[in-house]
């Protein structure tokens, strides 16, 4: 059900495109293709688990697995995908690539823990970027790095592939958080304002808090009182935080180009 309702599959596409850039369009190896598959399996597993943690009802315009079949099946489904990814990864017989994905998995858990942990107000944007790296960019960066490793490229090329994936992943996450405020449910495939309605403060709200002290208490109580979300949206619009968020995304997109 979940795989048939697949989303953009941008992560495996990035791995394939990186491999084509490294090897030539017709010369990517089967092992590099396997990295793309592993990346998507891990990502899909995290979505299944995230929907349980966040108690989400919809994703990609459809009901979530946990909503339809319960939390137990959703968790087991995610575990199964992680197991299949691990088997496929082991069959590559490349220790450095195994290490890359081990680090990415560790970072996914660290990102969830950072999301739970309350950041100091003065470090909010820095904490947000770190969390975004752990939850999104690390998997992409370690996947593009793995493609370069499997291609037998130099350490310099491997580092460049990693940095490309890292900056692209950060730009992707910041834009996704921006679209949560500016996009539509139909275009996003999920409800808009999902993060703020679930108590999470992303870049637009964090930037608004830098301009208006009234926003921090809303963040601290996770927008739990009646009218908190609407008040936060007012300050986001008034502060120009969406433009600041757009600038942040562009800075990482620029690093990707360089």
PDB file of N, CA, C and O in Angstrom, residues 133 137-138 140-142 144 161-171 252:
ATOM      1  N   UNK A 133      20.199  18.497   9.283  1.00  0.00           N
ATOM      2  CA  UNK A 133      21.287  17.661   8.747  1.00  0.00           C
ATOM      3  C   UNK A 133      21.086  16.213   9.185  1.00  0.00           C
ATOM      4  O   UNK A 133      21.151  15.292   8.366  1.00  0.00           O
ATOM      5  N   UNK A 137      19.599  15.617   5.603  1.00  0.00           N
ATOM      6  CA  UNK A 137      20.766  15.793   4.728  1.00  0.00           C
ATOM      7  C   UNK A 137      21.796  14.678   4.883  1.00  0.00           C
ATOM      8  O   UNK A 137      22.481  14.320   3.915  1.00  0.00           O
ATOM      9  N   UNK A 138      21.925  14.104   6.075  1.00  0.00           N
ATOM     10  CA  UNK A 138      22.957  13.085   6.284  1.00  0.00           C
ATOM     11  C   UNK A 138      22.740  11.859   5.405  1.00  0.00           C
ATOM     12  O   UNK A 138      23.694  11.329   4.821  1.00  0.00           O
ATOM     13  N   UNK A 140      21.196  11.698   2.526  1.00  0.00           N
ATOM     14  CA  UNK A 140      21.502  12.062   1.136  1.00  0.00           C
ATOM     15  C   UNK A 140      23.013  12.191   0.941  1.00  0.00           C
ATOM     16  O   UNK A 140      23.575  11.684  -0.036  1.00  0.00           O
ATOM     17  N   UNK A 141      23.697  12.868   1.883  1.00  0.00           N
ATOM     18  CA  UNK A 141      25.135  13.081   1.767  1.00  0.00           C
ATOM     19  C   UNK A 141      25.909  11.763   1.790  1.00  0.00           C
ATOM     20  O   UNK A 141      26.833  11.549   0.995  1.00  0.00           O
ATOM     21  N   UNK A 142      25.529  10.880   2.699  1.00  0.00           N
ATOM     22  CA  UNK A 142      26.235   9.597   2.792  1.00  0.00           C
ATOM     23  C   UNK A 142      25.896   8.678   1.615  1.00  0.00           C
ATOM     24  O   UNK A 142      26.690   7.801   1.271  1.00  0.00           O
ATOM     25  N   UNK A 144      25.325   9.879  -1.597  1.00  0.00           N
ATOM     26  CA  UNK A 144      26.124  10.370  -2.723  1.00  0.00           C
ATOM     27  C   UNK A 144      27.605  10.046  -2.504  1.00  0.00           C
ATOM     28  O   UNK A 144      28.332   9.725  -3.457  1.00  0.00           O
ATOM     29  N   UNK A 161      31.405  14.817  -3.446  1.00  0.00           N
ATOM     30  CA  UNK A 161      30.102  14.150  -3.551  1.00  0.00           C
ATOM     31  C   UNK A 161      29.337  14.245  -2.235  1.00  0.00           C
ATOM     32  O   UNK A 161      28.122  14.479  -2.221  1.00  0.00           O
ATOM     33  N   UNK A 162      30.056  14.084  -1.123  1.00  0.00           N
ATOM     34  CA  UNK A 162      29.431  14.200   0.194  1.00  0.00           C
ATOM     35  C   UNK A 162      28.913  15.618   0.428  1.00  0.00           C
ATOM     36  O   UNK A 162      27.768  15.816   0.868  1.00  0.00           O
ATOM     37  N   UNK A 163      29.748  16.613   0.161  1.00  0.00           N
ATOM     38  CA  UNK A 163      29.344  18.007   0.399  1.00  0.00           C
ATOM     39  C   UNK A 163      28.170  18.399  -0.485  1.00  0.00           C
ATOM     40  O   UNK A 163      27.284  19.140  -0.055  1.00  0.00           O
ATOM     41  N   UNK A 164      28.170  17.913  -1.719  1.00  0.00           N
ATOM     42  CA  UNK A 164      27.040  18.180  -2.615  1.00  0.00           C
ATOM     43  C   UNK A 164      25.742  17.638  -2.002  1.00  0.00           C
ATOM     44  O   UNK A 164      24.735  18.341  -1.917  1.00  0.00           O
ATOM     45  N   UNK A 165      25.774  16.380  -1.582  1.00  0.00           N
ATOM     46  CA  UNK A 165      24.585  15.779  -0.996  1.00  0.00           C
ATOM     47  C   UNK A 165      24.153  16.476   0.281  1.00  0.00           C
ATOM     48  O   UNK A 165      22.956  16.668   0.532  1.00  0.00           O
ATOM     49  N   UNK A 166      25.122  16.872   1.093  1.00  0.00           N
ATOM     50  CA  UNK A 166      24.818  17.563   2.357  1.00  0.00           C
ATOM     51  C   UNK A 166      24.104  18.892   2.108  1.00  0.00           C
ATOM     52  O   UNK A 166      23.055  19.160   2.704  1.00  0.00           O
ATOM     53  N   UNK A 167      24.652  19.719   1.230  1.00  0.00           N
ATOM     54  CA  UNK A 167      24.070  21.037   0.987  1.00  0.00           C
ATOM     55  C   UNK A 167      22.741  20.939   0.244  1.00  0.00           C
ATOM     56  O   UNK A 167      21.810  21.693   0.529  1.00  0.00           O
ATOM     57  N   UNK A 168      22.645  19.989  -0.685  1.00  0.00           N
ATOM     58  CA  UNK A 168      21.378  19.780  -1.371  1.00  0.00           C
ATOM     59  C   UNK A 168      20.313  19.314  -0.374  1.00  0.00           C
ATOM     60  O   UNK A 168      19.164  19.767  -0.409  1.00  0.00           O
ATOM     61  N   UNK A 169      20.700  18.407   0.533  1.00  0.00           N
ATOM     62  CA  UNK A 169      19.762  17.916   1.527  1.00  0.00           C
ATOM     63  C   UNK A 169      19.281  19.005   2.470  1.00  0.00           C
ATOM     64  O   UNK A 169      18.095  19.066   2.826  1.00  0.00           O
ATOM     65  N   UNK A 170      20.192  19.889   2.887  1.00  0.00           N
ATOM     66  CA  UNK A 170      19.796  20.993   3.763  1.00  0.00           C
ATOM     67  C   UNK A 170      18.865  21.964   3.034  1.00  0.00           C
ATOM     68  O   UNK A 170      17.851  22.407   3.592  1.00  0.00           O
ATOM     69  N   UNK A 171      19.211  22.292   1.788  1.00  0.00           N
ATOM     70  CA  UNK A 171      18.343  23.173   1.009  1.00  0.00           C
ATOM     71  C   UNK A 171      16.966  22.557   0.825  1.00  0.00           C
ATOM     72  O   UNK A 171      15.935  23.229   0.960  1.00  0.00           O
ATOM     73  N   UNK A 252      22.364  27.334   1.003  1.00  0.00           N
ATOM     74  CA  UNK A 252      22.796  25.947   0.849  1.00  0.00           C
ATOM     75  C   UNK A 252      22.743  25.513  -0.610  1.00  0.00           C
ATOM     76  O   UNK A 252      23.597  24.735  -1.063  1.00  0.00           O
TER      77      UNK A 252
END
